[in-house]
Amino acid sequence: MIKRLLSYFFPIPHKVVKSPVSEQLEITWLNGKLILDTKHANYSYGSLQKILRYGLQQIGFDNIREMQNILILGVGGGSVIKTLLEEIKFEGMLTGVDLDPVVLQIAKKYFDLKEDEQLKLYQQDALNFIMKNNQQFDLIIIDIFQDILMPDFLFEKPFIDSIKKSMNLSGTLLFNTIVYNQQIQEKIAFYKHHFHQNDYKIYSFPEIEEKNELIIIQKK
């Protein structure tokens, strides 16, 4: 309780955990709640939650409530799942995928993320998952980072083609990126090029929380 109260004045470190994927994960009290960080980035319940909530807002909370299946690639502490369930009141099926077993353990232990009939979690590489996936989703959320770095496969054709196949006839994609150099800008432009304008609507929201750029792609 004391840590929680003090956190309204300055961040209070709670626990540091080693990770085979993210190197170091930091659980911190901030403004009366726990957040999950790496050395250089927020993973859940801080600025990241605001960023993804903004993206969901652009898609439309009412539209999301009408959806049946949502896929989250990159669960982290589960903040976007909490936004979907607790704020938006999404009642369909949620599938979460994260490579890092430690992140999923933290999400369950410290952030009360629970699997049930509505939520299924998979500790798996997102590329392998999507390549083998046979299901189509109304919304796919991509939020995959190793600290501030985005894996190369996110911008490569096999992954992009598998994402496209996993979107249903009116599917939507929400992709969170960090633009920290010219090379990343070129990769994002290459990514968008794979979604032909005759078939998809593409929206970009740059400089969300400094270097983050949100990309929303909707099938026409």
mmCIF file of N, CA and C in Angstrom, residues 120-208:
data_model
loop_
_atom_site.group_PDB
_atom_site.id
_atom_site.type_symbol
_atom_site.label_atom_id
_atom_site.label_comp_id
_atom_site.label_asym_id
_atom_site.label_seq_id
_atom_site.Cartn_x
_atom_site.Cartn_y
_atom_site.Cartn_z
ATOM 1 N N LYS A 120 -7.741 -17.465 -24.884
ATOM 2 C CA LYS A 120 -6.756 -18.533 -25.016
ATOM 3 C C LYS A 120 -5.380 -17.918 -25.266
ATOM 4 N N LEU A 121 -4.385 -18.355 -24.493
ATOM 5 C CA LEU A 121 -3.027 -17.842 -24.604
ATOM 6 C C LEU A 121 -2.080 -18.929 -25.101
ATOM 7 N N TYR A 122 -1.167 -18.539 -25.985
ATOM 8 C CA TYR A 122 -0.202 -19.476 -26.545
ATOM 9 C C TYR A 122 1.204 -18.914 -26.398
ATOM 10 N N GLN A 123 2.098 -19.698 -25.799
ATOM 11 C CA GLN A 123 3.501 -19.328 -25.709
ATOM 12 C C GLN A 123 4.167 -19.901 -26.963
ATOM 13 N N GLN A 124 4.297 -19.017 -27.957
ATOM 14 C CA GLN A 124 4.726 -19.482 -29.274
ATOM 15 C C GLN A 124 5.270 -18.320 -30.087
ATOM 16 N N ASP A 125 6.130 -18.627 -31.025
ATOM 17 C CA ASP A 125 6.628 -17.625 -31.955
ATOM 18 C C ASP A 125 5.489 -17.185 -32.873
ATOM 19 N N ALA A 126 5.293 -15.879 -33.014
ATOM 20 C CA ALA A 126 4.175 -15.352 -33.798
ATOM 21 C C ALA A 126 4.260 -15.763 -35.262
ATOM 22 N N LEU A 127 5.470 -15.841 -35.802
ATOM 23 C CA LEU A 127 5.632 -16.245 -37.197
ATOM 24 C C LEU A 127 5.149 -17.680 -37.396
ATOM 25 N N ASN A 128 5.591 -18.584 -36.527
ATOM 26 C CA ASN A 128 5.160 -19.975 -36.639
ATOM 27 C C ASN A 128 3.650 -20.101 -36.459
ATOM 28 N N PHE A 129 3.122 -19.342 -35.500
ATOM 29 C CA PHE A 129 1.686 -19.409 -35.235
ATOM 30 C C PHE A 129 0.886 -18.984 -36.458
ATOM 31 N N ILE A 130 1.224 -17.839 -37.027
ATOM 32 C CA ILE A 130 0.421 -17.303 -38.126
ATOM 33 C C ILE A 130 0.624 -18.102 -39.404
ATOM 34 N N MET A 131 1.800 -18.681 -39.590
ATOM 35 C CA MET A 131 2.043 -19.487 -40.780
ATOM 36 C C MET A 131 1.205 -20.763 -40.770
ATOM 37 N N LYS A 132 0.946 -21.288 -39.578
ATOM 38 C CA LYS A 132 0.179 -22.527 -39.445
ATOM 39 C C LYS A 132 -1.312 -22.274 -39.209
ATOM 40 N N ASN A 133 -1.670 -21.017 -39.018
ATOM 41 C CA ASN A 133 -3.038 -20.684 -38.662
ATOM 42 C C ASN A 133 -4.017 -20.928 -39.811
ATOM 43 N N ASN A 134 -5.152 -21.518 -39.499
ATOM 44 C CA ASN A 134 -6.202 -21.745 -40.492
ATOM 45 C C ASN A 134 -7.473 -20.952 -40.181
ATOM 46 N N GLN A 135 -7.437 -20.168 -39.119
ATOM 47 C CA GLN A 135 -8.617 -19.422 -38.699
ATOM 48 C C GLN A 135 -8.542 -17.996 -39.241
ATOM 49 N N GLN A 136 -9.700 -17.382 -39.444
ATOM 50 C CA GLN A 136 -9.752 -15.980 -39.835
ATOM 51 C C GLN A 136 -10.304 -15.145 -38.686
ATOM 52 N N PHE A 137 -9.789 -13.910 -38.591
ATOM 53 C CA PHE A 137 -10.120 -13.046 -37.462
ATOM 54 C C PHE A 137 -10.719 -11.726 -37.952
ATOM 55 N N ASP A 138 -11.588 -11.163 -37.122
ATOM 56 C CA ASP A 138 -12.161 -9.848 -37.412
ATOM 57 C C ASP A 138 -11.134 -8.743 -37.185
ATOM 58 N N LEU A 139 -10.269 -8.945 -36.204
ATOM 59 C CA LEU A 139 -9.242 -7.951 -35.861
ATOM 60 C C LEU A 139 -7.972 -8.672 -35.463
ATOM 61 N N ILE A 140 -6.855 -8.235 -36.034
ATOM 62 C CA ILE A 140 -5.534 -8.744 -35.649
ATOM 63 C C ILE A 140 -4.725 -7.563 -35.129
ATOM 64 N N ILE A 141 -4.204 -7.705 -33.917
ATOM 65 C CA ILE A 141 -3.372 -6.673 -33.297
ATOM 66 C C ILE A 141 -1.938 -7.183 -33.248
ATOM 67 N N ILE A 142 -1.025 -6.444 -33.869
ATOM 68 C CA ILE A 142 0.397 -6.818 -33.850
ATOM 69 C C ILE A 142 1.143 -5.821 -32.986
ATOM 70 N N ASP A 143 1.757 -6.330 -31.928
ATOM 71 C CA ASP A 143 2.495 -5.471 -30.990
ATOM 72 C C ASP A 143 3.704 -6.260 -30.497
ATOM 73 N N ILE A 144 4.633 -6.502 -31.405
ATOM 74 C CA ILE A 144 5.748 -7.408 -31.140
ATOM 75 C C ILE A 144 7.063 -6.634 -31.096
ATOM 76 N N PHE A 145 7.687 -6.670 -29.936
ATOM 77 C CA PHE A 145 8.970 -5.998 -29.739
ATOM 78 C C PHE A 145 9.887 -6.847 -28.875
ATOM 79 N N GLN A 146 11.172 -6.697 -29.090
ATOM 80 C CA GLN A 146 12.193 -7.152 -28.151
ATOM 81 C C GLN A 146 12.885 -5.894 -27.671
ATOM 82 N N ASP A 147 12.459 -5.432 -26.488
ATOM 83 C CA ASP A 147 12.790 -4.095 -26.012
ATOM 84 C C ASP A 147 12.196 -3.095 -27.006
ATOM 85 N N ILE A 148 13.004 -2.289 -27.711
ATOM 86 C CA ILE A 148 12.424 -1.371 -28.693
ATOM 87 C C ILE A 148 12.569 -1.893 -30.121
ATOM 88 N N LEU A 149 13.154 -3.072 -30.295
ATOM 89 C CA LEU A 149 13.423 -3.602 -31.629
ATOM 90 C C LEU A 149 12.255 -4.454 -32.122
ATOM 91 N N MET A 150 11.929 -4.302 -33.390
ATOM 92 C CA MET A 150 10.913 -5.129 -34.025
ATOM 93 C C MET A 150 11.603 -6.208 -34.847
ATOM 94 N N PRO A 151 11.229 -7.480 -34.677
ATOM 95 C CA PRO A 151 11.869 -8.553 -35.439
ATOM 96 C C PRO A 151 11.704 -8.353 -36.949
ATOM 97 N N ASP A 152 12.705 -8.766 -37.709
ATOM 98 C CA ASP A 152 12.685 -8.581 -39.165
ATOM 99 C C ASP A 152 11.502 -9.280 -39.825
ATOM 100 N N PHE A 153 11.090 -10.427 -39.282
ATOM 101 C CA PHE A 153 10.050 -11.204 -39.958
ATOM 102 C C PHE A 153 8.738 -10.439 -40.098
ATOM 103 N N LEU A 154 8.516 -9.443 -39.228
ATOM 104 C CA LEU A 154 7.276 -8.666 -39.296
ATOM 105 C C LEU A 154 7.107 -7.981 -40.646
ATOM 106 N N PHE A 155 8.213 -7.652 -41.301
ATOM 107 C CA PHE A 155 8.183 -6.888 -42.537
ATOM 108 C C PHE A 155 8.482 -7.746 -43.767
ATOM 109 N N GLU A 156 8.508 -9.053 -43.576
ATOM 110 C CA GLU A 156 8.829 -9.956 -44.687
ATOM 111 C C GLU A 156 7.568 -10.585 -45.261
ATOM 112 N N LYS A 157 7.636 -10.918 -46.546
ATOM 113 C CA LYS A 157 6.458 -11.350 -47.297
ATOM 114 C C LYS A 157 5.744 -12.572 -46.712
ATOM 115 N N PRO A 158 6.435 -13.619 -46.265
ATOM 116 C CA PRO A 158 5.701 -14.776 -45.729
ATOM 117 C C PRO A 158 4.794 -14.424 -44.553
ATOM 118 N N PHE A 159 5.281 -13.573 -43.654
ATOM 119 C CA PHE A 159 4.463 -13.156 -42.516
ATOM 120 C C PHE A 159 3.300 -12.286 -42.975
ATOM 121 N N ILE A 160 3.582 -11.331 -43.850
ATOM 122 C CA ILE A 160 2.536 -10.423 -44.329
ATOM 123 C C ILE A 160 1.447 -11.199 -45.066
ATOM 124 N N ASP A 161 1.843 -12.121 -45.923
ATOM 125 C CA ASP A 161 0.855 -12.918 -46.662
ATOM 126 C C ASP A 161 0.001 -13.749 -45.711
ATOM 127 N N SER A 162 0.610 -14.275 -44.662
ATOM 128 C CA SER A 162 -0.138 -15.085 -43.692
ATOM 129 C C SER A 162 -1.111 -14.216 -42.894
ATOM 130 N N ILE A 163 -0.705 -12.990 -42.589
ATOM 131 C CA ILE A 163 -1.608 -12.051 -41.912
ATOM 132 C C ILE A 163 -2.814 -11.765 -42.803
ATOM 133 N N LYS A 164 -2.561 -11.507 -44.074
ATOM 134 C CA LYS A 164 -3.653 -11.201 -45.010
ATOM 135 C C LYS A 164 -4.639 -12.363 -45.096
ATOM 136 N N LYS A 165 -4.122 -13.588 -45.118
ATOM 137 C CA LYS A 165 -4.986 -14.765 -45.191
ATOM 138 C C LYS A 165 -5.780 -14.969 -43.899
ATOM 139 N N SER A 166 -5.259 -14.431 -42.805
ATOM 140 C CA SER A 166 -5.903 -14.610 -41.503
ATOM 141 C C SER A 166 -6.934 -13.529 -41.201
ATOM 142 N N MET A 167 -7.071 -12.548 -42.100
ATOM 143 C CA MET A 167 -8.089 -11.511 -41.950
ATOM 144 C C MET A 167 -9.366 -11.963 -42.662
ATOM 145 N N ASN A 168 -10.494 -11.837 -42.003
ATOM 146 C CA ASN A 168 -11.727 -12.249 -42.663
ATOM 147 C C ASN A 168 -12.157 -11.221 -43.717
ATOM 148 N N LEU A 169 -13.317 -11.405 -44.317
ATOM 149 C CA LEU A 169 -13.722 -10.590 -45.459
ATOM 150 C C LEU A 169 -13.821 -9.108 -45.146
ATOM 151 N N SER A 170 -14.088 -8.777 -43.891
ATOM 152 C CA SER A 170 -14.132 -7.363 -43.481
ATOM 153 C C SER A 170 -13.133 -7.104 -42.361
ATOM 154 N N GLY A 171 -12.033 -7.857 -42.370
ATOM 155 C CA GLY A 171 -11.077 -7.825 -41.268
ATOM 156 C C GLY A 171 -10.284 -6.530 -41.165
ATOM 157 N N THR A 172 -9.775 -6.293 -39.960
ATOM 158 C CA THR A 172 -8.982 -5.103 -39.660
ATOM 159 C C THR A 172 -7.665 -5.519 -39.012
ATOM 160 N N LEU A 173 -6.610 -4.806 -39.351
ATOM 161 C CA LEU A 173 -5.281 -5.024 -38.774
ATOM 162 C C LEU A 173 -4.850 -3.756 -38.051
ATOM 163 N N LEU A 174 -4.373 -3.914 -36.815
ATOM 164 C CA LEU A 174 -3.798 -2.803 -36.039
ATOM 165 C C LEU A 174 -2.357 -3.169 -35.722
ATOM 166 N N PHE A 175 -1.424 -2.393 -36.253
ATOM 167 C CA PHE A 175 0.003 -2.706 -36.163
ATOM 168 C C PHE A 175 0.703 -1.540 -35.466
ATOM 169 N N ASN A 176 1.309 -1.824 -34.308
ATOM 170 C CA ASN A 176 2.058 -0.822 -33.553
ATOM 171 C C ASN A 176 3.532 -0.922 -33.907
ATOM 172 N N THR A 177 4.120 0.188 -34.339
ATOM 173 C CA THR A 177 5.537 0.205 -34.709
ATOM 174 C C THR A 177 6.261 1.327 -33.962
ATOM 175 N N ILE A 178 7.581 1.235 -33.925
ATOM 176 C CA ILE A 178 8.419 2.322 -33.426
ATOM 177 C C ILE A 178 9.367 2.741 -34.549
ATOM 178 N N VAL A 179 9.287 4.008 -34.931
ATOM 179 C CA VAL A 179 10.101 4.515 -36.042
ATOM 180 C C VAL A 179 11.297 5.255 -35.460
ATOM 181 N N TYR A 180 12.442 4.585 -35.407
ATOM 182 C CA TYR A 180 13.611 5.201 -34.790
ATOM 183 C C TYR A 180 14.745 5.459 -35.777
ATOM 184 N N ASN A 181 14.559 5.113 -37.059
ATOM 185 C CA ASN A 181 15.555 5.482 -38.062
ATOM 186 C C ASN A 181 14.950 5.362 -39.470
ATOM 187 N N GLN A 182 15.712 5.772 -40.455
ATOM 188 C CA GLN A 182 15.248 5.771 -41.842
ATOM 189 C C GLN A 182 14.966 4.361 -42.338
ATOM 190 N N GLN A 183 15.758 3.407 -41.880
ATOM 191 C CA GLN A 183 15.566 2.021 -42.315
ATOM 192 C C GLN A 183 14.185 1.501 -41.908
ATOM 193 N N ILE A 184 13.758 1.831 -40.697
ATOM 194 C CA ILE A 184 12.434 1.407 -40.242
ATOM 195 C C ILE A 184 11.345 2.086 -41.059
ATOM 196 N N GLN A 185 11.520 3.352 -41.388
ATOM 197 C CA GLN A 185 10.555 4.047 -42.239
ATOM 198 C C GLN A 185 10.397 3.333 -43.575
ATOM 199 N N GLU A 186 11.516 2.891 -44.135
ATOM 200 C CA GLU A 186 11.479 2.179 -45.419
ATOM 201 C C GLU A 186 10.784 0.830 -45.275
ATOM 202 N N LYS A 187 11.014 0.151 -44.154
ATOM 203 C CA LYS A 187 10.354 -1.141 -43.916
ATOM 204 C C LYS A 187 8.842 -0.969 -43.798
ATOM 205 N N ILE A 188 8.417 0.094 -43.125
ATOM 206 C CA ILE A 188 6.986 0.350 -42.964
ATOM 207 C C ILE A 188 6.356 0.671 -44.317
ATOM 208 N N ALA A 189 7.053 1.446 -45.139
ATOM 209 C CA ALA A 189 6.550 1.749 -46.483
ATOM 210 C C ALA A 189 6.436 0.474 -47.310
ATOM 211 N N PHE A 190 7.420 -0.399 -47.188
ATOM 212 C CA PHE A 190 7.403 -1.690 -47.877
ATOM 213 C C PHE A 190 6.221 -2.530 -47.391
ATOM 214 N N TYR A 191 5.970 -2.484 -46.098
ATOM 215 C CA TYR A 191 4.864 -3.238 -45.500
ATOM 216 C C TYR A 191 3.534 -2.784 -46.113
ATOM 217 N N LYS A 192 3.312 -1.496 -46.146
ATOM 218 C CA LYS A 192 2.059 -0.955 -46.675
ATOM 219 C C LYS A 192 1.890 -1.303 -48.150
ATOM 220 N N HIS A 193 2.989 -1.374 -48.879
ATOM 221 C CA HIS A 193 2.951 -1.663 -50.305
ATOM 222 C C HIS A 193 2.315 -3.027 -50.593
ATOM 223 N N HIS A 194 2.375 -3.941 -49.630
ATOM 224 C CA HIS A 194 1.827 -5.293 -49.814
ATOM 225 C C HIS A 194 0.297 -5.316 -49.738
ATOM 226 N N PHE A 195 -0.298 -4.235 -49.285
ATOM 227 C CA PHE A 195 -1.754 -4.182 -49.171
ATOM 228 C C PHE A 195 -2.283 -3.263 -50.275
ATOM 229 N N HIS A 196 -2.732 -3.872 -51.364
ATOM 230 C CA HIS A 196 -3.133 -3.113 -52.546
ATOM 231 C C HIS A 196 -4.314 -2.203 -52.223
ATOM 232 N N GLN A 197 -4.236 -0.979 -52.708
ATOM 233 C CA GLN A 197 -5.247 0.023 -52.363
ATOM 234 C C GLN A 197 -6.633 -0.297 -52.904
ATOM 235 N N ASN A 198 -6.702 -1.159 -53.910
ATOM 236 C CA ASN A 198 -8.014 -1.557 -54.416
ATOM 237 C C ASN A 198 -8.742 -2.482 -53.450
ATOM 238 N N ASP A 199 -7.983 -3.144 -52.594
ATOM 239 C CA ASP A 199 -8.560 -4.139 -51.689
ATOM 240 C C ASP A 199 -8.553 -3.713 -50.224
ATOM 241 N N TYR A 200 -7.721 -2.738 -49.881
ATOM 242 C CA TYR A 200 -7.551 -2.366 -48.477
ATOM 243 C C TYR A 200 -7.555 -0.843 -48.311
ATOM 244 N N LYS A 201 -8.053 -0.401 -47.186
ATOM 245 C CA LYS A 201 -7.893 0.981 -46.766
ATOM 246 C C LYS A 201 -6.760 1.032 -45.740
ATOM 247 N N ILE A 202 -5.833 1.963 -45.921
ATOM 248 C CA ILE A 202 -4.669 2.049 -45.048
ATOM 249 C C ILE A 202 -4.652 3.413 -44.358
ATOM 250 N N TYR A 203 -4.540 3.387 -43.026
ATOM 251 C CA TYR A 203 -4.488 4.616 -42.236
ATOM 252 C C TYR A 203 -3.215 4.603 -41.387
ATOM 253 N N SER A 204 -2.519 5.724 -41.352
ATOM 254 C CA SER A 204 -1.310 5.834 -40.536
ATOM 255 C C SER A 204 -1.472 6.949 -39.507
ATOM 256 N N PHE A 205 -0.985 6.677 -38.298
ATOM 257 C CA PHE A 205 -1.041 7.657 -37.211
ATOM 258 C C PHE A 205 0.364 7.793 -36.635
ATOM 259 N N PRO A 206 1.173 8.699 -37.200
ATOM 260 C CA PRO A 206 2.571 8.838 -36.759
ATOM 261 C C PRO A 206 2.688 9.613 -35.455
ATOM 262 N N GLU A 207 3.838 9.431 -34.834
ATOM 263 C CA GLU A 207 4.230 10.181 -33.634
ATOM 264 C C GLU A 207 3.202 10.066 -32.519
ATOM 265 N N ILE A 208 2.654 8.882 -32.350
ATOM 266 C CA ILE A 208 1.835 8.595 -31.180
ATOM 267 C C ILE A 208 2.799 8.294 -30.030
#
